[in-house]
Amino acid sequence: MDRAALADFLRRRRETLRPGDVGLPEGARRRAPGLRREEVAALAAMSTDYYTRLEQRRGPQPSPQMLAALARALRLTGDERDYLFRVAGHSPPERTATPTHVAPALLRVLDRLADTPALVLSDLGETLVQNRLAAALLGDRTGHTGLARSGIYRWFTDPSERERYPEDDRERQSRAQVANLRAAYGSMGARSRAGELVRALRAVSPEFAELWERHEVAQRFADHKTLVHPELGPIELDCQVLFTEDQSQALLVFTAPPRSEAAEKLRLLGVLGHERFPSSAS
């Protein structure tokens, strides 16, 4: 049980809610943001004293039933609920390493995606394999070593990693990167490679350290995004994701509507990529 992480997570989530979010009357003006501790306790059918001790890092280990009640009271997403259980000591067996062997099922799908960019990521943002169009769109992301294998690490330590995104979208991408890492950290534990990545980034990136303290948790890949290619300029694409059953790997697929400008740019990317970028997946 990680008392500090549990306490901070509960407090942060409580502070993001308003009475109207949980069906309570707004009432008089509040001196502090979010719900009051007694309101969360009432919603979770527990004593205010018990809940207060959890936020003060001195409560006993909550039972799974108590955690489920807290997840409902705080309106947690599925990822946030899983994180809550794990930092409270009710996690599945810890995964101590990120696999380098690509899930066969994802590879079978990737093999059939010759006409659109696609790649397989680990839960730490490591590109395990990418097809030719993904290498042309994003650059070869498979040749990094050490902590730099993680796209999350590179995002906060290598300015060139952000060049493929419009400047006005980079703040949102930073939050998404940290939320994805928070989900992996909750699953893998503080002594895992996820924990090593967190410690390294907190030491070198003030931006990461500030975002980490927000305790945002999500595995969000499905998105409409604009990517900036050095030759073709901005390309608006839809990004869809397919996870393995254990959520440790994800297949990302970028598509464009038929006969759109983006579809034409992907067609050109196939030609340009073949001429300028070596294939990084086989």
PDB file of N, CA and C in Angstrom, residues 127-182:
ATOM      1  N   THR A 127       8.024   2.203 -28.923  1.00  0.00           N
ATOM      2  CA  THR A 127       7.608   1.676 -30.218  1.00  0.00           C
ATOM      3  C   THR A 127       8.271   0.323 -30.437  1.00  0.00           C
ATOM      4  N   LEU A 128       7.473  -0.728 -30.434  1.00  0.00           N
ATOM      5  CA  LEU A 128       7.993  -2.081 -30.588  1.00  0.00           C
ATOM      6  C   LEU A 128       8.152  -2.447 -32.051  1.00  0.00           C
ATOM      7  N   VAL A 129       7.252  -1.958 -32.889  1.00  0.00           N
ATOM      8  CA  VAL A 129       7.340  -2.187 -34.332  1.00  0.00           C
ATOM      9  C   VAL A 129       6.457  -1.148 -35.014  1.00  0.00           C
ATOM     10  N   GLN A 130       6.839  -0.721 -36.209  1.00  0.00           N
ATOM     11  CA  GLN A 130       6.022   0.214 -36.976  1.00  0.00           C
ATOM     12  C   GLN A 130       6.106  -0.165 -38.456  1.00  0.00           C
ATOM     13  N   ASN A 131       5.031   0.095 -39.188  1.00  0.00           N
ATOM     14  CA  ASN A 131       5.098  -0.198 -40.615  1.00  0.00           C
ATOM     15  C   ASN A 131       5.767   0.940 -41.367  1.00  0.00           C
ATOM     16  N   ARG A 132       5.928   0.778 -42.668  1.00  0.00           N
ATOM     17  CA  ARG A 132       6.691   1.735 -43.465  1.00  0.00           C
ATOM     18  C   ARG A 132       6.055   3.118 -43.446  1.00  0.00           C
ATOM     19  N   LEU A 133       4.721   3.179 -43.522  1.00  0.00           N
ATOM     20  CA  LEU A 133       4.053   4.479 -43.535  1.00  0.00           C
ATOM     21  C   LEU A 133       4.148   5.169 -42.182  1.00  0.00           C
ATOM     22  N   ALA A 134       4.146   4.412 -41.092  1.00  0.00           N
ATOM     23  CA  ALA A 134       4.319   5.029 -39.778  1.00  0.00           C
ATOM     24  C   ALA A 134       5.716   5.621 -39.643  1.00  0.00           C
ATOM     25  N   ALA A 135       6.715   4.924 -40.192  1.00  0.00           N
ATOM     26  CA  ALA A 135       8.075   5.469 -40.157  1.00  0.00           C
ATOM     27  C   ALA A 135       8.176   6.742 -40.992  1.00  0.00           C
ATOM     28  N   ALA A 136       7.450   6.780 -42.119  1.00  0.00           N
ATOM     29  CA  ALA A 136       7.467   7.973 -42.960  1.00  0.00           C
ATOM     30  C   ALA A 136       6.733   9.127 -42.294  1.00  0.00           C
ATOM     31  N   LEU A 137       5.662   8.833 -41.575  1.00  0.00           N
ATOM     32  CA  LEU A 137       4.872   9.875 -40.916  1.00  0.00           C
ATOM     33  C   LEU A 137       5.547  10.407 -39.662  1.00  0.00           C
ATOM     34  N   LEU A 138       6.092   9.516 -38.847  1.00  0.00           N
ATOM     35  CA  LEU A 138       6.598   9.878 -37.524  1.00  0.00           C
ATOM     36  C   LEU A 138       8.111   9.822 -37.396  1.00  0.00           C
ATOM     37  N   GLY A 139       8.788   9.271 -38.393  1.00  0.00           N
ATOM     38  CA  GLY A 139      10.207   8.995 -38.265  1.00  0.00           C
ATOM     39  C   GLY A 139      10.411   7.615 -37.657  1.00  0.00           C
ATOM     40  N   ASP A 140      11.612   7.099 -37.785  1.00  0.00           N
ATOM     41  CA  ASP A 140      11.920   5.786 -37.222  1.00  0.00           C
ATOM     42  C   ASP A 140      12.013   5.905 -35.705  1.00  0.00           C
ATOM     43  N   ARG A 141      11.076   5.283 -34.999  1.00  0.00           N
ATOM     44  CA  ARG A 141      11.012   5.386 -33.541  1.00  0.00           C
ATOM     45  C   ARG A 141      11.526   4.126 -32.849  1.00  0.00           C
ATOM     46  N   THR A 142      12.126   3.190 -33.593  1.00  0.00           N
ATOM     47  CA  THR A 142      12.503   1.903 -33.011  1.00  0.00           C
ATOM     48  C   THR A 142      13.986   1.809 -32.669  1.00  0.00           C
ATOM     49  N   GLY A 143      14.786   2.805 -33.005  1.00  0.00           N
ATOM     50  CA  GLY A 143      16.223   2.677 -32.834  1.00  0.00           C
ATOM     51  C   GLY A 143      16.779   3.242 -31.543  1.00  0.00           C
ATOM     52  N   HIS A 144      15.909   3.714 -30.643  1.00  0.00           N
ATOM     53  CA  HIS A 144      16.385   4.316 -29.391  1.00  0.00           C
ATOM     54  C   HIS A 144      16.778   3.242 -28.376  1.00  0.00           C
ATOM     55  N   THR A 145      17.598   3.623 -27.418  1.00  0.00           N
ATOM     56  CA  THR A 145      18.036   2.707 -26.366  1.00  0.00           C
ATOM     57  C   THR A 145      17.825   3.341 -24.997  1.00  0.00           C
ATOM     58  N   GLY A 146      17.884   2.508 -23.964  1.00  0.00           N
ATOM     59  CA  GLY A 146      17.746   2.998 -22.594  1.00  0.00           C
ATOM     60  C   GLY A 146      16.398   3.648 -22.360  1.00  0.00           C
ATOM     61  N   LEU A 147      16.376   4.649 -21.482  1.00  0.00           N
ATOM     62  CA  LEU A 147      15.128   5.336 -21.182  1.00  0.00           C
ATOM     63  C   LEU A 147      14.542   6.016 -22.408  1.00  0.00           C
ATOM     64  N   ALA A 148      15.402   6.378 -23.363  1.00  0.00           N
ATOM     65  CA  ALA A 148      14.937   7.062 -24.566  1.00  0.00           C
ATOM     66  C   ALA A 148      14.103   6.162 -25.466  1.00  0.00           C
ATOM     67  N   ARG A 149      14.046   4.876 -25.182  1.00  0.00           N
ATOM     68  CA  ARG A 149      13.129   4.020 -25.936  1.00  0.00           C
ATOM     69  C   ARG A 149      11.688   4.463 -25.726  1.00  0.00           C
ATOM     70  N   SER A 150      11.402   5.065 -24.597  1.00  0.00           N
ATOM     71  CA  SER A 150      10.046   5.520 -24.285  1.00  0.00           C
ATOM     72  C   SER A 150       9.774   6.868 -24.951  1.00  0.00           C
ATOM     73  N   GLY A 151       8.699   6.912 -25.739  1.00  0.00           N
ATOM     74  CA  GLY A 151       8.294   8.180 -26.325  1.00  0.00           C
ATOM     75  C   GLY A 151       7.896   9.199 -25.273  1.00  0.00           C
ATOM     76  N   ILE A 152       7.426   8.717 -24.126  1.00  0.00           N
ATOM     77  CA  ILE A 152       7.083   9.620 -23.027  1.00  0.00           C
ATOM     78  C   ILE A 152       8.345  10.310 -22.518  1.00  0.00           C
ATOM     79  N   TYR A 153       9.410   9.549 -22.345  1.00  0.00           N
ATOM     80  CA  TYR A 153      10.673  10.135 -21.878  1.00  0.00           C
ATOM     81  C   TYR A 153      11.197  11.143 -22.892  1.00  0.00           C
ATOM     82  N   ARG A 154      11.171  10.781 -24.166  1.00  0.00           N
ATOM     83  CA  ARG A 154      11.690  11.683 -25.196  1.00  0.00           C
ATOM     84  C   ARG A 154      10.848  12.954 -25.283  1.00  0.00           C
ATOM     85  N   TRP A 155       9.542  12.847 -25.056  1.00  0.00           N
ATOM     86  CA  TRP A 155       8.673  14.019 -25.156  1.00  0.00           C
ATOM     87  C   TRP A 155       9.121  15.124 -24.195  1.00  0.00           C
ATOM     88  N   PHE A 156       9.583  14.728 -23.016  1.00  0.00           N
ATOM     89  CA  PHE A 156       9.967  15.710 -21.996  1.00  0.00           C
ATOM     90  C   PHE A 156      11.465  16.007 -21.951  1.00  0.00           C
ATOM     91  N   THR A 157      12.271  15.327 -22.767  1.00  0.00           N
ATOM     92  CA  THR A 157      13.720  15.530 -22.709  1.00  0.00           C
ATOM     93  C   THR A 157      14.334  15.894 -24.061  1.00  0.00           C
ATOM     94  N   ASP A 158      13.622  15.647 -25.144  1.00  0.00           N
ATOM     95  CA  ASP A 158      14.155  15.905 -26.483  1.00  0.00           C
ATOM     96  C   ASP A 158      13.195  16.824 -27.237  1.00  0.00           C
ATOM     97  N   PRO A 159      13.538  18.107 -27.403  1.00  0.00           N
ATOM     98  CA  PRO A 159      12.627  19.053 -28.054  1.00  0.00           C
ATOM     99  C   PRO A 159      12.203  18.630 -29.454  1.00  0.00           C
ATOM    100  N   SER A 160      13.043  17.883 -30.166  1.00  0.00           N
ATOM    101  CA  SER A 160      12.691  17.474 -31.527  1.00  0.00           C
ATOM    102  C   SER A 160      11.505  16.513 -31.549  1.00  0.00           C
ATOM    103  N   GLU A 161      11.239  15.845 -30.412  1.00  0.00           N
ATOM    104  CA  GLU A 161      10.122  14.907 -30.346  1.00  0.00           C
ATOM    105  C   GLU A 161       8.790  15.622 -30.551  1.00  0.00           C
ATOM    106  N   ARG A 162       8.730  16.908 -30.260  1.00  0.00           N
ATOM    107  CA  ARG A 162       7.478  17.653 -30.345  1.00  0.00           C
ATOM    108  C   ARG A 162       7.241  18.286 -31.715  1.00  0.00           C
ATOM    109  N   GLU A 163       8.210  18.184 -32.596  1.00  0.00           N
ATOM    110  CA  GLU A 163       8.092  18.859 -33.883  1.00  0.00           C
ATOM    111  C   GLU A 163       6.978  18.289 -34.752  1.00  0.00           C
ATOM    112  N   ARG A 164       6.560  17.051 -34.492  1.00  0.00           N
ATOM    113  CA  ARG A 164       5.501  16.454 -35.302  1.00  0.00           C
ATOM    114  C   ARG A 164       4.105  16.894 -34.857  1.00  0.00           C
ATOM    115  N   TYR A 165       4.029  17.740 -33.829  1.00  0.00           N
ATOM    116  CA  TYR A 165       2.734  18.217 -33.342  1.00  0.00           C
ATOM    117  C   TYR A 165       2.667  19.737 -33.450  1.00  0.00           C
ATOM    118  N   PRO A 166       1.501  20.297 -33.818  1.00  0.00           N
ATOM    119  CA  PRO A 166       1.360  21.760 -33.823  1.00  0.00           C
ATOM    120  C   PRO A 166       1.646  22.323 -32.438  1.00  0.00           C
ATOM    121  N   GLU A 167       2.183  23.516 -32.397  1.00  0.00           N
ATOM    122  CA  GLU A 167       2.563  24.114 -31.123  1.00  0.00           C
ATOM    123  C   GLU A 167       1.381  24.253 -30.176  1.00  0.00           C
ATOM    124  N   ASP A 168       0.188  24.577 -30.725  1.00  0.00           N
ATOM    125  CA  ASP A 168      -0.970  24.792 -29.851  1.00  0.00           C
ATOM    126  C   ASP A 168      -1.575  23.497 -29.329  1.00  0.00           C
ATOM    127  N   ASP A 169      -1.052  22.345 -29.751  1.00  0.00           N
ATOM    128  CA  ASP A 169      -1.553  21.058 -29.263  1.00  0.00           C
ATOM    129  C   ASP A 169      -0.567  20.381 -28.317  1.00  0.00           C
ATOM    130  N   ARG A 170       0.576  20.980 -28.100  1.00  0.00           N
ATOM    131  CA  ARG A 170       1.620  20.293 -27.334  1.00  0.00           C
ATOM    132  C   ARG A 170       1.302  20.195 -25.847  1.00  0.00           C
ATOM    133  N   GLU A 171       0.622  21.194 -25.303  1.00  0.00           N
ATOM    134  CA  GLU A 171       0.254  21.118 -23.890  1.00  0.00           C
ATOM    135  C   GLU A 171      -0.702  19.951 -23.646  1.00  0.00           C
ATOM    136  N   ARG A 172      -1.675  19.772 -24.544  1.00  0.00           N
ATOM    137  CA  ARG A 172      -2.602  18.643 -24.406  1.00  0.00           C
ATOM    138  C   ARG A 172      -1.871  17.312 -24.535  1.00  0.00           C
ATOM    139  N   GLN A 173      -0.927  17.259 -25.455  1.00  0.00           N
ATOM    140  CA  GLN A 173      -0.161  16.037 -25.613  1.00  0.00           C
ATOM    141  C   GLN A 173       0.675  15.739 -24.374  1.00  0.00           C
ATOM    142  N   SER A 174       1.223  16.771 -23.743  1.00  0.00           N
ATOM    143  CA  SER A 174       1.996  16.562 -22.516  1.00  0.00           C
ATOM    144  C   SER A 174       1.124  15.923 -21.435  1.00  0.00           C
ATOM    145  N   ARG A 175      -0.080  16.429 -21.267  1.00  0.00           N
ATOM    146  CA  ARG A 175      -0.989  15.875 -20.261  1.00  0.00           C
ATOM    147  C   ARG A 175      -1.338  14.432 -20.580  1.00  0.00           C
ATOM    148  N   ALA A 176      -1.566  14.140 -21.865  1.00  0.00           N
ATOM    149  CA  ALA A 176      -1.903  12.773 -22.255  1.00  0.00           C
ATOM    150  C   ALA A 176      -0.737  11.824 -21.994  1.00  0.00           C
ATOM    151  N   GLN A 177       0.490  12.272 -22.270  1.00  0.00           N
ATOM    152  CA  GLN A 177       1.659  11.430 -22.033  1.00  0.00           C
ATOM    153  C   GLN A 177       1.773  11.074 -20.549  1.00  0.00           C
ATOM    154  N   VAL A 178       1.589  12.075 -19.682  1.00  0.00           N
ATOM    155  CA  VAL A 178       1.718  11.836 -18.243  1.00  0.00           C
ATOM    156  C   VAL A 178       0.573  10.954 -17.737  1.00  0.00           C
ATOM    157  N   ALA A 179      -0.638  11.172 -18.237  1.00  0.00           N
ATOM    158  CA  ALA A 179      -1.776  10.354 -17.810  1.00  0.00           C
ATOM    159  C   ALA A 179      -1.586   8.897 -18.209  1.00  0.00           C
ATOM    160  N   ASN A 180      -1.010   8.658 -19.393  1.00  0.00           N
ATOM    161  CA  ASN A 180      -0.725   7.281 -19.815  1.00  0.00           C
ATOM    162  C   ASN A 180       0.326   6.645 -18.907  1.00  0.00           C
ATOM    163  N   LEU A 181       1.369   7.408 -18.579  1.00  0.00           N
ATOM    164  CA  LEU A 181       2.407   6.871 -17.701  1.00  0.00           C
ATOM    165  C   LEU A 181       1.849   6.620 -16.305  1.00  0.00           C
ATOM    166  N   ARG A 182       0.945   7.469 -15.827  1.00  0.00           N
ATOM    167  CA  ARG A 182       0.342   7.273 -14.513  1.00  0.00           C
ATOM    168  C   ARG A 182      -0.430   5.950 -14.476  1.00  0.00           C
TER     169      ARG A 182
END
